[in-house]
Coordinates of C-alpha atoms and ligand atoms in Angstrom, one line a residue:
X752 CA -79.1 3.4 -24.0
X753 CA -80.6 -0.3 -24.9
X754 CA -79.2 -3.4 -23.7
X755 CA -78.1 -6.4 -25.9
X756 CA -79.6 -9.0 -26.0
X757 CA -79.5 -12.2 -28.1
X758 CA -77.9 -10.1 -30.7
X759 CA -80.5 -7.1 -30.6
X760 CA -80.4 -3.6 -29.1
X761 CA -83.8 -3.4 -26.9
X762 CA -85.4 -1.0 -24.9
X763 CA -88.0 -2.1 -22.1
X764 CA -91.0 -0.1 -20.9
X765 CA -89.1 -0.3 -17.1
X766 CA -86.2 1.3 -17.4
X767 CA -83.5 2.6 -14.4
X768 CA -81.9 6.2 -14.4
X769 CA -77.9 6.6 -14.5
X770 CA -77.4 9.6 -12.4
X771 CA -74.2 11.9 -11.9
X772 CA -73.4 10.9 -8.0
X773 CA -72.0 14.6 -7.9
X774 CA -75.2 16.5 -9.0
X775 CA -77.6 14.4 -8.9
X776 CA -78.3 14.9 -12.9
X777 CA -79.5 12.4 -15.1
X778 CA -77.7 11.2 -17.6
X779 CA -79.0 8.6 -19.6
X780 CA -81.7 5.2 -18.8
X781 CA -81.2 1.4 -19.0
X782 CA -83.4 -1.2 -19.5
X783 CA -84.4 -3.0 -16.6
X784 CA -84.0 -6.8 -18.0
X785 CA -86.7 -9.0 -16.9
X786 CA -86.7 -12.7 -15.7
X787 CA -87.5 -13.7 -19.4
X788 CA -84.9 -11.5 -20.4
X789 CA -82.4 -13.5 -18.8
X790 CA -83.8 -17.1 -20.3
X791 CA -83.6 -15.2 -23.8
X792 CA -80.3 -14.5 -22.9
X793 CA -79.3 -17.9 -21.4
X794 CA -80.7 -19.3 -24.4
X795 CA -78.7 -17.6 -26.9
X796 CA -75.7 -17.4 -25.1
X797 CA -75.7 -21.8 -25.3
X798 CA -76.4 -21.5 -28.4
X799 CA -74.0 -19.1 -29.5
X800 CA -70.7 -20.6 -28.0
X801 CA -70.6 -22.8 -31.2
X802 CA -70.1 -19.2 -33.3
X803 CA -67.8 -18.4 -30.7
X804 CA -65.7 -21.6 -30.3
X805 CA -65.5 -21.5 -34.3
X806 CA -64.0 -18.1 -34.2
X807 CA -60.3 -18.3 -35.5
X808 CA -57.6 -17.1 -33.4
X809 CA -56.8 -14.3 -36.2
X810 CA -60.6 -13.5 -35.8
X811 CA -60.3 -13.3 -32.0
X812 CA -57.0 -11.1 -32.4
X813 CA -58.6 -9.1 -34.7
X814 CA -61.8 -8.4 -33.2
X815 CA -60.2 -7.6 -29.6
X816 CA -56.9 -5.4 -31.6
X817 CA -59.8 -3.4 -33.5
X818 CA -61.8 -3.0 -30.3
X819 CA -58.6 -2.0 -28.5
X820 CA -58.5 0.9 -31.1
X821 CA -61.5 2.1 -30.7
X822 CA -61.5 2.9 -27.1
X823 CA -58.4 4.4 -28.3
X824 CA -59.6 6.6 -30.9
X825 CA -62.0 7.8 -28.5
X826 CA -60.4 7.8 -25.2
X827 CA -61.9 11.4 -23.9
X828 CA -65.8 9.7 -24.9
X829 CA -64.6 6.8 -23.0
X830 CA -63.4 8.8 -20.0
X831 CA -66.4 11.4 -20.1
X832 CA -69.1 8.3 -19.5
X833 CA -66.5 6.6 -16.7
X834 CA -66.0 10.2 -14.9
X835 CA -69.8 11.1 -15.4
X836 CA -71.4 8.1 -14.4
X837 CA -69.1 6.9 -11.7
X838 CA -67.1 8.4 -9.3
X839 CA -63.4 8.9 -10.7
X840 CA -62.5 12.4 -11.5
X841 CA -61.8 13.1 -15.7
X842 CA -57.7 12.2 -14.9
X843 CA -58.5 9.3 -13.1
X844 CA -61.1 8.3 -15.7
X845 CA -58.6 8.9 -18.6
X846 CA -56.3 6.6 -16.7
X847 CA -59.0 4.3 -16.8
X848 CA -59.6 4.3 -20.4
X849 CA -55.8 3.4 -21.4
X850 CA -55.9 1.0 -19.5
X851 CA -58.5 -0.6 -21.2
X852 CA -56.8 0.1 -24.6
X853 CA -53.9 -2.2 -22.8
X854 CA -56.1 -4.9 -21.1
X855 CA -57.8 -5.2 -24.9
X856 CA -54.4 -5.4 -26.5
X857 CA -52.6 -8.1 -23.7
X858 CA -55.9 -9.8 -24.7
X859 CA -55.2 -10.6 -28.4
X860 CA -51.7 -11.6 -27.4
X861 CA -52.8 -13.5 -25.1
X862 CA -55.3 -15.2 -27.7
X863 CA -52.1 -16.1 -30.0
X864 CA -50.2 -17.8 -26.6
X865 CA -53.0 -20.3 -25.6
X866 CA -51.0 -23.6 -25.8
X867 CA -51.5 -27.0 -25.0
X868 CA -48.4 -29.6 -24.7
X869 CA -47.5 -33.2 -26.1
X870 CA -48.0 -35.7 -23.6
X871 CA -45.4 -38.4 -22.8
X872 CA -47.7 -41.6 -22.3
X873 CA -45.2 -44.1 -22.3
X874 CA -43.7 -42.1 -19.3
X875 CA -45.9 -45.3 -17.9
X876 CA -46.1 -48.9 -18.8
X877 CA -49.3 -49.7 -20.9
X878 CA -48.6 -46.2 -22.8
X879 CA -45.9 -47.0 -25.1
X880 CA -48.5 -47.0 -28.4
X881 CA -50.0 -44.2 -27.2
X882 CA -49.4 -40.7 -28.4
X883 CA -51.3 -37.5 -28.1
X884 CA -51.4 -33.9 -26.5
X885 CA -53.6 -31.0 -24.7
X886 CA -55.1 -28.1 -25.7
X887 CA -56.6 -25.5 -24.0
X888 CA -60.8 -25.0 -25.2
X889 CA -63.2 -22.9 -24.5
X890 CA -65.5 -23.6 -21.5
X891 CA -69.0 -22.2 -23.6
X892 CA -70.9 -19.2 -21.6
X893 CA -69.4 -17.3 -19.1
X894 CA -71.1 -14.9 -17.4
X895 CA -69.0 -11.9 -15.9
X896 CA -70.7 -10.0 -13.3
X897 CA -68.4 -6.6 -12.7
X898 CA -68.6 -3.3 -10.0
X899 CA -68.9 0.5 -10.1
X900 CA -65.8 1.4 -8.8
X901 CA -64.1 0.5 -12.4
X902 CA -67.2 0.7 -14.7
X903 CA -64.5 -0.1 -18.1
X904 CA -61.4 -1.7 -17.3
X905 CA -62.8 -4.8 -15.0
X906 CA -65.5 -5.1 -17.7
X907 CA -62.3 -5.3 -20.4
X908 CA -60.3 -7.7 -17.5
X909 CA -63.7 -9.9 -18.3
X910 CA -64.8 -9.5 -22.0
X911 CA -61.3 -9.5 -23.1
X912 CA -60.2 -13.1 -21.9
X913 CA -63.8 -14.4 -22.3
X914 CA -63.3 -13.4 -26.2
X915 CA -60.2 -14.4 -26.5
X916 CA -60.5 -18.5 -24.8
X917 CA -63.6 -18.8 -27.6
X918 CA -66.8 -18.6 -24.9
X919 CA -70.3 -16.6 -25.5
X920 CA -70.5 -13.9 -22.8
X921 CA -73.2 -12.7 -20.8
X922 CA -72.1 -9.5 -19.1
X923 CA -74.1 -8.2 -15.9
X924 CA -72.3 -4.6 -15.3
X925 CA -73.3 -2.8 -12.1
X926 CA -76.4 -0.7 -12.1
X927 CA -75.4 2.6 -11.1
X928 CA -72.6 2.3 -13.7
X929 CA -74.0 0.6 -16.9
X930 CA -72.9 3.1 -19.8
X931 CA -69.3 2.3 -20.1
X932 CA -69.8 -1.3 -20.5
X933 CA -72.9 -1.0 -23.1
X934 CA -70.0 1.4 -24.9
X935 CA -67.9 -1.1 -25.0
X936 CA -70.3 -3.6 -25.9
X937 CA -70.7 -1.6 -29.1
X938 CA -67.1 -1.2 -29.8
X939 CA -66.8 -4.7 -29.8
X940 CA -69.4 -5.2 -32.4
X941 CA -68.3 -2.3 -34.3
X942 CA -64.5 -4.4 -34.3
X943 CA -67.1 -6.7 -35.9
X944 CA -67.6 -9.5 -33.1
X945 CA -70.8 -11.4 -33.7
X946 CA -73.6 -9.7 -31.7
X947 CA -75.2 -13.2 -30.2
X948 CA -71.7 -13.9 -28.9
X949 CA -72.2 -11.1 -26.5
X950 CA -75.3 -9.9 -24.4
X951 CA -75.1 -7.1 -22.0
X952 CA -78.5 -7.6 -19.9
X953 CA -79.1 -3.9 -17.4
X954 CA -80.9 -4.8 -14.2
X955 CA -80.5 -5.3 -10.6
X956 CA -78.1 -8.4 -9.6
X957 CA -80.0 -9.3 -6.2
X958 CA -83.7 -9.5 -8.7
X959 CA -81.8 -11.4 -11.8
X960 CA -78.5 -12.7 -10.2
X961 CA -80.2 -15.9 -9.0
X962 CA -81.3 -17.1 -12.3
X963 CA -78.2 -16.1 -14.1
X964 CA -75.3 -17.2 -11.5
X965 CA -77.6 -21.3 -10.9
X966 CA -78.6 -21.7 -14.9
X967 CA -76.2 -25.0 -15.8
X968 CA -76.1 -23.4 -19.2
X969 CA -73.3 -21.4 -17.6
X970 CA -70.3 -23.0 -17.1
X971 CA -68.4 -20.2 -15.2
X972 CA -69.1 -17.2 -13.0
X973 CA -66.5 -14.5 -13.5
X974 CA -67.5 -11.6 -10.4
X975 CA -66.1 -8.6 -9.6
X976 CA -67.6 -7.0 -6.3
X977 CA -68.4 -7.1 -2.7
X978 CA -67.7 -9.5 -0.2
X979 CA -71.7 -10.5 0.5
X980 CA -72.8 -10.7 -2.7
X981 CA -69.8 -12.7 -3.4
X982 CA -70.4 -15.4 -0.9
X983 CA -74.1 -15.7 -2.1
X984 CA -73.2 -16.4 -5.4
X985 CA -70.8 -19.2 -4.3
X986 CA -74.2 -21.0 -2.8
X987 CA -76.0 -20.5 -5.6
X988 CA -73.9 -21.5 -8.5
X989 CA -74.0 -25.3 -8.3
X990 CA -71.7 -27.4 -10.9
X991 CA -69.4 -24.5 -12.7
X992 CA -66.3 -22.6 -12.1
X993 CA -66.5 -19.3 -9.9
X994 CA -64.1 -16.2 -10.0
X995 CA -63.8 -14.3 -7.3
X996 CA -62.5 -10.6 -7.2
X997 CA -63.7 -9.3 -3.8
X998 CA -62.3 -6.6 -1.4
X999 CA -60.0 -5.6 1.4
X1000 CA -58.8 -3.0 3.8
X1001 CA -55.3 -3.2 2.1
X1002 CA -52.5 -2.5 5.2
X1003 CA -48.9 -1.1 4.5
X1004 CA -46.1 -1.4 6.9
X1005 CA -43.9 2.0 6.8
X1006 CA -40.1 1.0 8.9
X1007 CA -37.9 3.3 10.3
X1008 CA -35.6 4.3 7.3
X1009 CA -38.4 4.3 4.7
X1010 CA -38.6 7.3 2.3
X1011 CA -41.0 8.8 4.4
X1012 CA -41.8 12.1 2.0
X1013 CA -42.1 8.8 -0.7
X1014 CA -44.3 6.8 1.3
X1015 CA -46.6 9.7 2.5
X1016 CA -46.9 10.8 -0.9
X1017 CA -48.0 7.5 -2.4
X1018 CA -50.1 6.2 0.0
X1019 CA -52.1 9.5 -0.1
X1020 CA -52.8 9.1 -3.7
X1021 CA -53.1 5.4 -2.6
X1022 CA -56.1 6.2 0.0
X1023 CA -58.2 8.8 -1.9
X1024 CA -57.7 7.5 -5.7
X1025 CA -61.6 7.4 -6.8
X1026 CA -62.7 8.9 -3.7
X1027 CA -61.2 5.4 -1.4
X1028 CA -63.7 3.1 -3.9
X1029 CA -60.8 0.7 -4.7
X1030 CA -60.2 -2.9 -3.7
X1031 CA -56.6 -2.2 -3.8
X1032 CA -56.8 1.4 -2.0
X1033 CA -54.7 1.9 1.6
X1034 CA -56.8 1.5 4.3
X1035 CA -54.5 1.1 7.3
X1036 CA -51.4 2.4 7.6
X1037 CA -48.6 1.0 10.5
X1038 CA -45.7 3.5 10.7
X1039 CA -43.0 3.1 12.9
X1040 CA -42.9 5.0 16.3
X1041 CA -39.9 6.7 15.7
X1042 CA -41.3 8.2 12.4
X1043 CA -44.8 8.2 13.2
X1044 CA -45.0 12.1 13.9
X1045 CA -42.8 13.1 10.8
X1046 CA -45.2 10.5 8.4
X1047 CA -48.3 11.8 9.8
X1048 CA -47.5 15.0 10.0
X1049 CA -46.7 14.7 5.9
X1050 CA -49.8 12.8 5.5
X1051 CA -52.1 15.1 7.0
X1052 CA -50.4 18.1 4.9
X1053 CA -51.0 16.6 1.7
X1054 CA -54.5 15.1 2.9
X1055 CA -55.3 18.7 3.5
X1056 CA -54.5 19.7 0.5
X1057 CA -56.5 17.8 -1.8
X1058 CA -59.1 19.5 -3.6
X1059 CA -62.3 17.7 -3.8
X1060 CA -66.1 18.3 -6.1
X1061 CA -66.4 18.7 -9.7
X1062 CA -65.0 15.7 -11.4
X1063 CA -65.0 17.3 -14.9
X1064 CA -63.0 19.9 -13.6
X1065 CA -59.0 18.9 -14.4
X1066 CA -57.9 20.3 -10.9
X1067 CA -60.2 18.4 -9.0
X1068 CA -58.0 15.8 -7.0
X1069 CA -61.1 13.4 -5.6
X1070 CA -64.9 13.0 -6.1
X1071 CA -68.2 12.0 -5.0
X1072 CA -68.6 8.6 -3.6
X1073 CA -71.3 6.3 -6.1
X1074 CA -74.6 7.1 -3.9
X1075 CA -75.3 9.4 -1.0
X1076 CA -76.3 5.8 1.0
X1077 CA -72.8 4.8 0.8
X1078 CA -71.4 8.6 2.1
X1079 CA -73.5 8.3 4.5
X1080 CA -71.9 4.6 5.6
X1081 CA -68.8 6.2 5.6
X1082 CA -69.7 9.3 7.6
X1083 CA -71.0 6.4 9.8
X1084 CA -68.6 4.4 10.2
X1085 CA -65.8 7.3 11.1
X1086 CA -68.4 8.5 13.8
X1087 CA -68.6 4.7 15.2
X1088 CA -64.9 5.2 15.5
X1089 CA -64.2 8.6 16.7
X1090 CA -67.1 7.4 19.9
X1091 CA -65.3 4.2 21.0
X1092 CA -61.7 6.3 21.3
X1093 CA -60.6 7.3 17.8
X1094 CA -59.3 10.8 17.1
X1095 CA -59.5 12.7 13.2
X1096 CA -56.5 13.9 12.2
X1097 CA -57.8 15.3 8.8
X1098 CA -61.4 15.9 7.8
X1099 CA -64.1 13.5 8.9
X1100 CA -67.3 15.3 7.1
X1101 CA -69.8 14.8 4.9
X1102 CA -71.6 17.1 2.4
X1103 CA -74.0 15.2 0.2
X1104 CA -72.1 12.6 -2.0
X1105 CA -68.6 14.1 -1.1
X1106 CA -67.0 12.9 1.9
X1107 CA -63.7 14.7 3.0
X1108 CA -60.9 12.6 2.5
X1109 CA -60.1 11.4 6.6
X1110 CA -57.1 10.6 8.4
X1111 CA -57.8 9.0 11.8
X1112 CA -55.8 7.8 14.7
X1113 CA -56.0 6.0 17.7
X1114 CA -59.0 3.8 15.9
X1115 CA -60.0 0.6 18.3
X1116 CA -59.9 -3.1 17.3
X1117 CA -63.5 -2.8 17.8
X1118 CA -64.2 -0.1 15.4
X1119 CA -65.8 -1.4 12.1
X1120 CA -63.4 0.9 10.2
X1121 CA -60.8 -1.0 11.8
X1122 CA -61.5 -4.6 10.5
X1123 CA -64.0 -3.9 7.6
X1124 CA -63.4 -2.8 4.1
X1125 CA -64.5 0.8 4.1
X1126 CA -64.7 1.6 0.7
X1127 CA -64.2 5.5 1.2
X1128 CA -61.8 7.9 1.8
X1129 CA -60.4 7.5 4.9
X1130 CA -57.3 5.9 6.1
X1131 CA -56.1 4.6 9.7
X1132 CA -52.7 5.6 11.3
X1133 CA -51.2 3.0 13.8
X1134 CA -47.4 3.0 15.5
X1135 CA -45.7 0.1 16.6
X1136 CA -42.3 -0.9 17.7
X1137 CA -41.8 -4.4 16.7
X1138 CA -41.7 -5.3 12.8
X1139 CA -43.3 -9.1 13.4
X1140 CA -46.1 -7.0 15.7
X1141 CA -46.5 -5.2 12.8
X1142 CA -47.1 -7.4 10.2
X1143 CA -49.2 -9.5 12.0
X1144 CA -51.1 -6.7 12.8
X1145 CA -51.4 -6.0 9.3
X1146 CA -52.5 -9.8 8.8
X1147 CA -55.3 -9.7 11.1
X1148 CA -57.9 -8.7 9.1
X1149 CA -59.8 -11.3 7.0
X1150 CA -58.9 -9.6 4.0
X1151 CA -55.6 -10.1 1.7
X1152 CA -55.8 -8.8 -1.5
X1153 CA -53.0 -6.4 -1.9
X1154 CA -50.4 -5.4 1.0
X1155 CA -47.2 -2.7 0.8
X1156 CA -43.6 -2.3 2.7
X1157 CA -41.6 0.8 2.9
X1158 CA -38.0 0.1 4.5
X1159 CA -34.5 0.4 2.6
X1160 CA -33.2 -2.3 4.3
X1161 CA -33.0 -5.5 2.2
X1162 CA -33.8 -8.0 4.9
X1163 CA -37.0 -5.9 6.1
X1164 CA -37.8 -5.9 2.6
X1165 CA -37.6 -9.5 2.3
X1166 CA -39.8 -10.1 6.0
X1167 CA -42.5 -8.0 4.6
X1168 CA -42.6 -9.6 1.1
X1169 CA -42.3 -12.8 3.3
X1170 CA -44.8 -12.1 6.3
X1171 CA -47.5 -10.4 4.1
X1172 CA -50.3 -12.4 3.7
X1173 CA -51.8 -11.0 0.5
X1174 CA -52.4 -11.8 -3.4
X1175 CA -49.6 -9.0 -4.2
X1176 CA -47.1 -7.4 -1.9
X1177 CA -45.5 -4.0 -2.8
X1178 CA -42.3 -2.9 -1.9
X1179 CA -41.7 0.8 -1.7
X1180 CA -44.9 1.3 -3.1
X1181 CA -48.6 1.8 -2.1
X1182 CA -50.9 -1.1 -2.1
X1183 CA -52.3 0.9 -5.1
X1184 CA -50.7 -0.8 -7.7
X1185 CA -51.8 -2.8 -10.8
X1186 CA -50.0 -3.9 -14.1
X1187 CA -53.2 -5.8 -15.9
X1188 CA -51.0 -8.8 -17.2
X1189 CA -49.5 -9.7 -13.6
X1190 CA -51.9 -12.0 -12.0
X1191 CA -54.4 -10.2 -9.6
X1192 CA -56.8 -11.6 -6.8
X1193 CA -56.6 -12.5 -3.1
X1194 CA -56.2 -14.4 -0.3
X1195 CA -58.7 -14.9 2.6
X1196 CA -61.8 -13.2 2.2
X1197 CA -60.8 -11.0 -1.0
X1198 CA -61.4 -14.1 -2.8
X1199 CA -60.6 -17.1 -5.2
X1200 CA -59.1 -17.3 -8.2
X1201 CA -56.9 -15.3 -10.7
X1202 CA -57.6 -12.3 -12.8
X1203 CA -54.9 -10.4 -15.3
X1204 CA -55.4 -11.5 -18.7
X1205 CA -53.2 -14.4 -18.7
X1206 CA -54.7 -15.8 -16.0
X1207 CA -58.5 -15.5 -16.5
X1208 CA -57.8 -16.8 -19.9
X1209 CA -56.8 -20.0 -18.4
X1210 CA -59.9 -19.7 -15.9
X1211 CA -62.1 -19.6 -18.6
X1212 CA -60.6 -22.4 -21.1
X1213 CA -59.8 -25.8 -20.1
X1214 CA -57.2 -28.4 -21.0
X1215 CA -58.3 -31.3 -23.4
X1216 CA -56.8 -34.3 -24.0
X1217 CA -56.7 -35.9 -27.5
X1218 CA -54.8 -39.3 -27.1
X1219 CA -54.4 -42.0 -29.9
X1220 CA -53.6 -45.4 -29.6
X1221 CA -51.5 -46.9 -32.4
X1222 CA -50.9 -50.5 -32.4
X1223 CA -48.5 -50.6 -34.9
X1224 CA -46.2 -48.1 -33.4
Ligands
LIG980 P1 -71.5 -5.3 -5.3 O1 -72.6 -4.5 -4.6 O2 -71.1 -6.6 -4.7 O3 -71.9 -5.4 -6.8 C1 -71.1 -6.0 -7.8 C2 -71.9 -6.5 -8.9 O4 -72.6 -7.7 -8.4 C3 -73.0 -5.6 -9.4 O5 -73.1 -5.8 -10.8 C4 -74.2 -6.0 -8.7 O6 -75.4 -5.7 -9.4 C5 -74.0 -7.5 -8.7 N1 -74.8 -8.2 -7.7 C6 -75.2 -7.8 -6.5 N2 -75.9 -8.7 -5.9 C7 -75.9 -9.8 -6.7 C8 -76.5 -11.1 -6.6 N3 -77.1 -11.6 -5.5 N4 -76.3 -12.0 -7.6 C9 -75.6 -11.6 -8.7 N5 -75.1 -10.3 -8.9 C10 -75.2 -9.5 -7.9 O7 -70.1 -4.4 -5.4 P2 -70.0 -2.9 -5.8 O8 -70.5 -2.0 -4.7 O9 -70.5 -2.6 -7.2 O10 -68.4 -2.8 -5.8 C11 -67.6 -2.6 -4.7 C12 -67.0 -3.9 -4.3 O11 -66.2 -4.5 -5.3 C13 -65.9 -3.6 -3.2 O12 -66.0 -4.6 -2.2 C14 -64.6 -3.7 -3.9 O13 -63.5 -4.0 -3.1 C15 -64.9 -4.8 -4.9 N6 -64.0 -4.8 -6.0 C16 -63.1 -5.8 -6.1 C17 -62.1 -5.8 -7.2 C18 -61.1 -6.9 -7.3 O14 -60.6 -7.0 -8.5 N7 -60.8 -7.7 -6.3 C19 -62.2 -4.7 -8.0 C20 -63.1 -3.7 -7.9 C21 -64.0 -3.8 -6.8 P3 -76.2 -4.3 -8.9 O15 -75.3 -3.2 -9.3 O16 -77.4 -4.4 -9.7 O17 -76.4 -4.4 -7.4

C-alpha cells in the first residue's frame, strides 16, 4: 500500500514488507518515509490545521459518523488485515473492528459535547464590567504515534478525538502493523475528510521519531507503546503536550469466597487474549491459600485446553506473537524464571512465533517475569494469607495501568478498589477490561495522561478565554 502524505498517496523506491507473524508470508509493502518525508509532512500538517480548525462541528460529525460506517460496512475486510497482519486471531480481530465502529461513533458525539462555560469575573473586584467565557479550541498538529498489539482501534482512540477537537494529524502506526491504519486512513477520506488534514507517514519510529516527536510545529504527542520508547520521547519533545499510554504487568487479587470457576475463567481469557500482547492483559495472579489449589487447578485445565496456530481458523483460541525476536524474549524470560526457583504449571515452549500459553508458580522477586511487563502469554500464580500483603504485593511493581479483585464480600471489595494502585480497578472481573468512553491510562510507569474519547478530546483542545470589557455596563 502507499502512505499519505501531504494529501497524496506515494510509493517510495525503499519500501518495508508486512509479514503474517504465523507463516512468515508476505502480505503487502509500505513505504519507508524518509527524513524529507517527515518535513513534507510537518509542513503540511501546520499548514493544514487552518482547514481543520475551519471544519464545522456537523462536518466533523459527519465525516467521523460516515467513517464509523464504513469500517462497519466492511467489518470482515477490517478484521482480515488486523488478524493477518498482527497477532489476534479472526474473533479477536472482529472484536477489534466493532470496536472501532464504536470509538468512531463516541467520537462524533463527543465532537457535538465540546463546551466551554461563562465566566463570572465580577466573582472579583475590578471584574464587575467584565463579561466573557471559554471555549475549548483546537491545539493545531497532533501527532499520534500507536502499537501492534491493536493495529485499528488505538489508531481510532487517536484519529477519532484528533478529528473531532479540529487539529491536522500526523499518524506514525507501528511498522509490523501498518495496513489497518492506512485502511482507515482511506475510510476517512472516503467519509470525505480533507486529505492534507491527515498524513499517515510508514517507517521505523527509532530512524523518524526524533524529527517528528522535537518539530515545535507539533503541539502534542499522542503515543501508544512501550515503556522505553516512551520515556525517550518525553526527552525529546521539548515545549508541547505528551500522552502517554504505556504498559504493565496488570495483578488481580482472587479472596477466599470469590467465584473461583468465574475468576479462573476470566482471567484465562484475560492472560492469553492476543497471544498475552495487551497492556491490560493479567500477568500476576495472588489467590488466596485456602483456594489456591482449587483456582490453579481450574486455571491450568482451561490453560490446557486452549487451542493455539492458525488465526484465520474460527476455532483457534490464541496466536503467534508479532515477531519470532519477541517469542524468543518470552521463551527467555520463562527460562530465566524456571532457573532461579520457578516451576511451569502449564506449557512453557516455543515453536517459531507461537509460544504456549504458560502458567508458572513459585516465580522469584528476582525473576524478570516477576517485575517486568512480559508481553506474552504467560501468567504468574502467587498465595498469600493476608489481604493488605496481598495488595501490596500487587502494588509493587512500577507499573499501574489496570488492576482486578475477586471477593463477594463488600468490604474486601471496597479495600481492593481502595488499595489498588492502578488507572482502573476491576471488581469481579479480569484486568481485561475496556469500555472506550471510560477514561483509560495509568499510574506509575504505565504512563501520563488520559485516553477514551472524552478524555483525549480534551488532551488535544485547549480552553480559551474570550473576555470583554464594557464600561458602560
Ligand atoms: P513500541 O516498540 O514502543 O512501539 C510503539 C510505537 O512507537 C511504534 O509505532 C514504534 O515504531 C514507535 N517508536 C518506537 N521508537 C520510537 C521513537 N524513538 N520515537 C518515536 N516513535 C517510536 O511498542 P509496541 O511493541 O508496538 O507495543 C507494545 C507496547 O505498547 C507494550 O508495552 C504495551 O503495553 C503498550 N501498549 C499500551 C497501551 C495503552 O493504551 N496503555 C495499549 C497497547 C499497547 P516502530 O514500529 O517503527 O518501531
Amino acid at each position: 500500500m502507499q502512505m499519505l502524505l501531504a494529501g497524496e498517496w506515494v510509493d517510495r523506491a525503499e519500501t518495508i514488507d508486512v509479514r503474517d507473524p504465523f507463516d512468515d508470508s508476505l502480505i503487502d509493502t509500505v513505504p519507508s518515509a524518509s527524513h524529507d518525508d517527515v518535513e513534507t509532512a510537518l509542513a503540511a500538517a501546520f499548514a493544514a490545521r487552518e482547514t481543520a480548525r475551519k471544519m464545522t462541528t456537523y462536518d466533523r460529525c459527519r465525516i467521523l459518523l460516515r467513517t464509523a460506517a464504513i469500517v462497519a460496512e466492511r467489518v470482515e475486510e477490517f478484521a482480515t488485515i488486523i488478524a493477518r497482519e498482527g497477532s489476534k486471531t479472526i474473533i479477536e480481530a472482529r472484536k477489534e473492528a466493532n470496536r472501532t465502529v464504536n470509538t468512531l461513533t463516541i467520537s462524533a458525539e463527543e465532537a457535538k459535547r465540546l463546551n466551554g462555560e461563562t465566566i463570572p469575573f465580577d466573582s472579583f473586584p475590578g471584574g464587575e464590567q467584565r463579561r466573557g467565557h471559554f471555549e475549548r479550541v483546537p491545539i493545531g498538529v497532533v501527532l499520534a504515534i500507536t502499537p501492534f498489539n491493536d493495529p485499528l482501534n488505538l489508531v481510532a482512540h487517536k484519529l477519532g478525538p484528533a478529528i473531532a477537537g479540529g487539529n491536522a494529524v500526523i499518524l506514525k502506526p507501528a511498522t509490523v502493523t501498518p495496513l489497518s491504519a492506512l485502511r482507515l486512513t482511506e475510510a476517512f477520506l472516503e467519509a470525505g475528510l480533507p486529505g492534507d488534514v491527515l498524513q499517515t507517514l510508514t517507517g521505523h519510529g527509532a530512524v523518524l521519531g526524533d524529527a517528528l516527536v522535537s518539530d515545535e510545529r507539533v503541539r502534542m504527542v499522542s503515543f501508544t507503546g512501550g515503556l522505553e520508547a516512551g520515556k525517550h520521547i518525553t526527552t525529546k519533545a521539548g515545549l508541547k503536550k505528551i500522552g502517554m499510554e504505556l504498559g504493565s504487568n496488570s495483578p488481580v487479587v482472587v479472596w477466599k469466597d470469590a467465584d473461583i470457576e468465574w475468576a479462573a475463567e476470566t482471567c484465562v481469557s484475560g492472560a492469553f487474549w492476543a497471544a498475552g500482547q495487551n497492556c491490560i492483559g493479567v500477568q500476576r495472579i495472588f489467590i488466596h491459600r485456602e483456594v489456591y489449589d482449587r483456582f490453579r487447578d481450574l486455571f491450568v485445565e482451561r490453560t490446557n485446553a486452549y487451542t493455539i496456530g492458525d488465526k484465520m481458523d474460527e476455532t483457534t483460541d490464541m496466536g503467534p506473537m508479532i515477531t519470532e525476536a519477541e517469542a524468543e524474549r518470552v521463551e527467555r524470560w520463562i527460562n530465566e524464571a524456571v532457573d532461579k526457583g520457578a516451576t511451569v504449571a502449564a506449557g512453557g515452549s516455543r515453536t517459531g512465533t507461537l509460544v504456549q500459553p504458560t502458567v508458572l508458580e513459585n516465580v522469584p522477586a528476582e525473576a524478570t517475569i516477576h517485575y517486568e511487563e512480559v508481553f506474552g502469554p504467560t501468567v504468574n500464580l502467587y498465595p498469600f494469607d493476608d489481604l493488605d500483603d496481598a495488595i501490596a504485593r500487587a502494588n509493587s511493581a512500577d507499573y499501574g495501568l489496570h488492576a482486578a479483585g475477586f471477593a463477594r464480600d463488600v468490604e474486601v471489595c471496597f479495600r481492593l478498589a481502595e488499595g489498588l494502585d492502578a488507572g482502573s480497578v476491576l471488581i469481579n472481573d479480569s484486568t481485561d477490561y475496556r469500555l472506550d468512553s471510560m477514561p483509560f491510562g495509568g499510574v506509575k510507569g504505565s504512563g501520563l495522561g488520559k485516553e477514551g474519547v472524552r478524555f483525549s478530546l480534551h488532551e488535544m483542545t485547549e480552553p480559551k478565554v474570550v473576555c470583554w470589557y464594557l464600561p458602560n455596563l
